[in-house]
Amino acid sequence: MSAARRLRLVGGGLAVGVLVGVLGIPALIATGRTGLRAVEIAFGVGALAFGVGLLGWSGSVMAGSGVEAMQEHMNTNSDWTEAKSRRAMARVGGFGGGLMVGSSLVEVLALSA
């Protein structure tokens, strides 16, 4: 996979995360939460997604060939591959990072004024 494709993969998740962070905080405020609490929730969810993506990506790298071999041996006819798992986890991690960045931007630009 080329560097541009990898950047597009993670960058797409990052962009969606920033958008969700920027739009999600007003939605949380509309449900009755304070601005600071809305930022805390959005940032926390972003950190959780980033962590899951990071752990899932590294798990795919570590155990991917073993899982693929097991699936072939057991004839499960699964479409799971290490490469697909790594791509998915890169997107999840990018989304989480974007959500953290987006919520931080809202806090700095809108809520601290």
PDB file of C-alpha atoms in Angstrom:
ATOM      1  CA  MET A   1       0.000   0.000   0.000  1.00  0.00           C
ATOM      2  CA  SER A   2       1.408   3.382  -0.959  1.00  0.00           C
ATOM      3  CA  ALA A   3       2.018   6.182   1.508  1.00  0.00           C
ATOM      4  CA  ALA A   4      -0.642   8.347  -0.154  1.00  0.00           C
ATOM      5  CA  ARG A   5      -3.209   5.591   0.231  1.00  0.00           C
ATOM      6  CA  ARG A   6      -2.294   5.113   3.890  1.00  0.00           C
ATOM      7  CA  LEU A   7      -2.558   8.838   4.501  1.00  0.00           C
ATOM      8  CA  ARG A   8      -5.952   8.919   2.795  1.00  0.00           C
ATOM      9  CA  LEU A   9      -7.117   5.978   4.925  1.00  0.00           C
ATOM     10  CA  VAL A  10      -6.139   7.501   8.275  1.00  0.00           C
ATOM     11  CA  GLY A  11      -6.873  11.060   7.135  1.00  0.00           C
ATOM     12  CA  GLY A  12     -10.419  10.125   6.165  1.00  0.00           C
ATOM     13  CA  GLY A  13     -11.069   8.710   9.616  1.00  0.00           C
ATOM     14  CA  LEU A  14      -9.437  11.765  11.166  1.00  0.00           C
ATOM     15  CA  ALA A  15     -11.606  14.155   9.138  1.00  0.00           C
ATOM     16  CA  VAL A  16     -14.803  12.334  10.078  1.00  0.00           C
ATOM     17  CA  GLY A  17     -13.725  12.356  13.727  1.00  0.00           C
ATOM     18  CA  VAL A  18     -13.089  16.111  13.686  1.00  0.00           C
ATOM     19  CA  LEU A  19     -16.495  16.679  12.089  1.00  0.00           C
ATOM     20  CA  VAL A  20     -18.246  14.489  14.657  1.00  0.00           C
ATOM     21  CA  GLY A  21     -16.397  16.307  17.445  1.00  0.00           C
ATOM     22  CA  VAL A  22     -17.359  19.737  16.158  1.00  0.00           C
ATOM     23  CA  LEU A  23     -21.003  18.782  15.579  1.00  0.00           C
ATOM     24  CA  GLY A  24     -21.359  16.392  18.498  1.00  0.00           C
ATOM     25  CA  ILE A  25     -20.586  18.866  21.246  1.00  0.00           C
ATOM     26  CA  PRO A  26     -23.508  21.195  20.399  1.00  0.00           C
ATOM     27  CA  ALA A  27     -25.723  18.107  20.244  1.00  0.00           C
ATOM     28  CA  LEU A  28     -24.566  17.074  23.722  1.00  0.00           C
ATOM     29  CA  ILE A  29     -25.130  20.606  24.989  1.00  0.00           C
ATOM     30  CA  ALA A  30     -28.649  20.512  23.518  1.00  0.00           C
ATOM     31  CA  THR A  31     -29.376  17.428  25.622  1.00  0.00           C
ATOM     32  CA  GLY A  32     -28.723  19.397  28.791  1.00  0.00           C
ATOM     33  CA  ARG A  33     -25.029  18.925  29.463  1.00  0.00           C
ATOM     34  CA  THR A  34     -22.724  21.811  30.197  1.00  0.00           C
ATOM     35  CA  GLY A  35     -20.164  22.810  27.596  1.00  0.00           C
ATOM     36  CA  LEU A  36     -17.244  21.464  29.603  1.00  0.00           C
ATOM     37  CA  ARG A  37     -19.006  18.160  30.298  1.00  0.00           C
ATOM     38  CA  ALA A  38     -19.859  17.789  26.584  1.00  0.00           C
ATOM     39  CA  VAL A  39     -16.198  18.288  25.680  1.00  0.00           C
ATOM     40  CA  GLU A  40     -15.143  15.756  28.331  1.00  0.00           C
ATOM     41  CA  ILE A  41     -17.554  13.156  26.950  1.00  0.00           C
ATOM     42  CA  ALA A  42     -16.535  13.716  23.325  1.00  0.00           C
ATOM     43  CA  PHE A  43     -12.827  13.657  24.153  1.00  0.00           C
ATOM     44  CA  GLY A  44     -13.250  10.530  26.271  1.00  0.00           C
ATOM     45  CA  VAL A  45     -15.086   8.689  23.499  1.00  0.00           C
ATOM     46  CA  GLY A  46     -12.383   9.782  21.061  1.00  0.00           C
ATOM     47  CA  ALA A  47      -9.636   8.527  23.364  1.00  0.00           C
ATOM     48  CA  LEU A  48     -11.455   5.209  23.725  1.00  0.00           C
ATOM     49  CA  ALA A  49     -11.800   4.825  19.949  1.00  0.00           C
ATOM     50  CA  PHE A  50      -8.151   5.781  19.439  1.00  0.00           C
ATOM     51  CA  GLY A  51      -7.070   3.207  22.009  1.00  0.00           C
ATOM     52  CA  VAL A  52      -9.230   0.474  20.510  1.00  0.00           C
ATOM     53  CA  GLY A  53      -7.843   1.264  17.059  1.00  0.00           C
ATOM     54  CA  LEU A  54      -4.258   1.210  18.285  1.00  0.00           C
ATOM     55  CA  LEU A  55      -4.669  -2.003  20.248  1.00  0.00           C
ATOM     56  CA  GLY A  56      -6.649  -3.651  17.434  1.00  0.00           C
ATOM     57  CA  TRP A  57      -4.071  -2.685  14.830  1.00  0.00           C
ATOM     58  CA  SER A  58      -1.196  -4.071  16.864  1.00  0.00           C
ATOM     59  CA  GLY A  59      -3.199  -7.217  17.630  1.00  0.00           C
ATOM     60  CA  SER A  60      -3.845  -7.695  13.932  1.00  0.00           C
ATOM     61  CA  VAL A  61      -0.147  -7.405  13.204  1.00  0.00           C
ATOM     62  CA  MET A  62       0.796  -9.814  16.002  1.00  0.00           C
ATOM     63  CA  ALA A  63      -1.831 -12.494  15.560  1.00  0.00           C
ATOM     64  CA  GLY A  64      -3.063 -11.960  12.008  1.00  0.00           C
ATOM     65  CA  SER A  65      -1.134 -14.719  10.287  1.00  0.00           C
ATOM     66  CA  GLY A  66      -2.106 -17.174  13.026  1.00  0.00           C
ATOM     67  CA  VAL A  67      -5.790 -16.301  12.718  1.00  0.00           C
ATOM     68  CA  GLU A  68      -5.617 -16.634   8.932  1.00  0.00           C
ATOM     69  CA  ALA A  69      -3.923 -20.044   9.270  1.00  0.00           C
ATOM     70  CA  MET A  70      -6.528 -21.187  11.788  1.00  0.00           C
ATOM     71  CA  GLN A  71      -9.370 -20.099   9.518  1.00  0.00           C
ATOM     72  CA  GLU A  72      -7.839 -21.946   6.585  1.00  0.00           C
ATOM     73  CA  HIS A  73      -7.296 -25.061   8.695  1.00  0.00           C
ATOM     74  CA  MET A  74     -10.858 -24.986  10.031  1.00  0.00           C
ATOM     75  CA  ASN A  75     -12.281 -24.109   6.593  1.00  0.00           C
ATOM     76  CA  THR A  76     -14.440 -21.306   7.998  1.00  0.00           C
ATOM     77  CA  ASN A  77     -14.886 -19.505   4.647  1.00  0.00           C
ATOM     78  CA  SER A  78     -14.385 -16.212   6.468  1.00  0.00           C
ATOM     79  CA  ASP A  79     -13.412 -13.084   4.597  1.00  0.00           C
ATOM     80  CA  TRP A  80     -11.258 -11.813   7.508  1.00  0.00           C
ATOM     81  CA  THR A  81      -7.661 -10.998   6.658  1.00  0.00           C
ATOM     82  CA  GLU A  82      -4.853  -9.334   8.537  1.00  0.00           C
ATOM     83  CA  ALA A  83      -4.661  -6.544   5.956  1.00  0.00           C
ATOM     84  CA  LYS A  84      -8.388  -5.778   6.175  1.00  0.00           C
ATOM     85  CA  SER A  85      -8.233  -5.794   9.952  1.00  0.00           C
ATOM     86  CA  ARG A  86      -5.277  -3.408   9.988  1.00  0.00           C
ATOM     87  CA  ARG A  87      -7.088  -1.042   7.598  1.00  0.00           C
ATOM     88  CA  ALA A  88     -10.221  -1.096   9.752  1.00  0.00           C
ATOM     89  CA  MET A  89      -8.285  -0.429  12.932  1.00  0.00           C
ATOM     90  CA  ALA A  90      -6.369   2.415  11.250  1.00  0.00           C
ATOM     91  CA  ARG A  91      -9.720   4.017  10.403  1.00  0.00           C
ATOM     92  CA  VAL A  92     -11.017   3.543  13.947  1.00  0.00           C
ATOM     93  CA  GLY A  93      -7.834   5.036  15.392  1.00  0.00           C
ATOM     94  CA  GLY A  94      -7.945   7.945  12.948  1.00  0.00           C
ATOM     95  CA  PHE A  95     -11.563   8.615  13.884  1.00  0.00           C
ATOM     96  CA  GLY A  96     -10.712   8.605  17.586  1.00  0.00           C
ATOM     97  CA  GLY A  97      -7.800  10.959  17.053  1.00  0.00           C
ATOM     98  CA  GLY A  98     -10.000  13.262  15.007  1.00  0.00           C
ATOM     99  CA  LEU A  99     -12.689  13.246  17.681  1.00  0.00           C
ATOM    100  CA  MET A 100     -10.110  14.243  20.283  1.00  0.00           C
ATOM    101  CA  VAL A 101      -8.800  17.034  18.032  1.00  0.00           C
ATOM    102  CA  GLY A 102     -12.294  18.257  17.124  1.00  0.00           C
ATOM    103  CA  SER A 103     -13.496  18.366  20.718  1.00  0.00           C
ATOM    104  CA  SER A 104     -10.320  20.159  21.777  1.00  0.00           C
ATOM    105  CA  LEU A 105     -10.794  22.742  19.030  1.00  0.00           C
ATOM    106  CA  VAL A 106     -14.357  23.409  20.145  1.00  0.00           C
ATOM    107  CA  GLU A 107     -13.210  23.810  23.729  1.00  0.00           C
ATOM    108  CA  VAL A 108     -10.399  26.214  22.844  1.00  0.00           C
ATOM    109  CA  LEU A 109     -12.207  28.250  20.179  1.00  0.00           C
ATOM    110  CA  ALA A 110     -15.798  28.358  21.392  1.00  0.00           C
ATOM    111  CA  LEU A 111     -16.070  27.466  25.038  1.00  0.00           C
ATOM    112  CA  SER A 112     -13.098  29.298  26.511  1.00  0.00           C
ATOM    113  CA  ALA A 113     -14.069  32.649  24.981  1.00  0.00           C
TER     114      ALA A 113
END
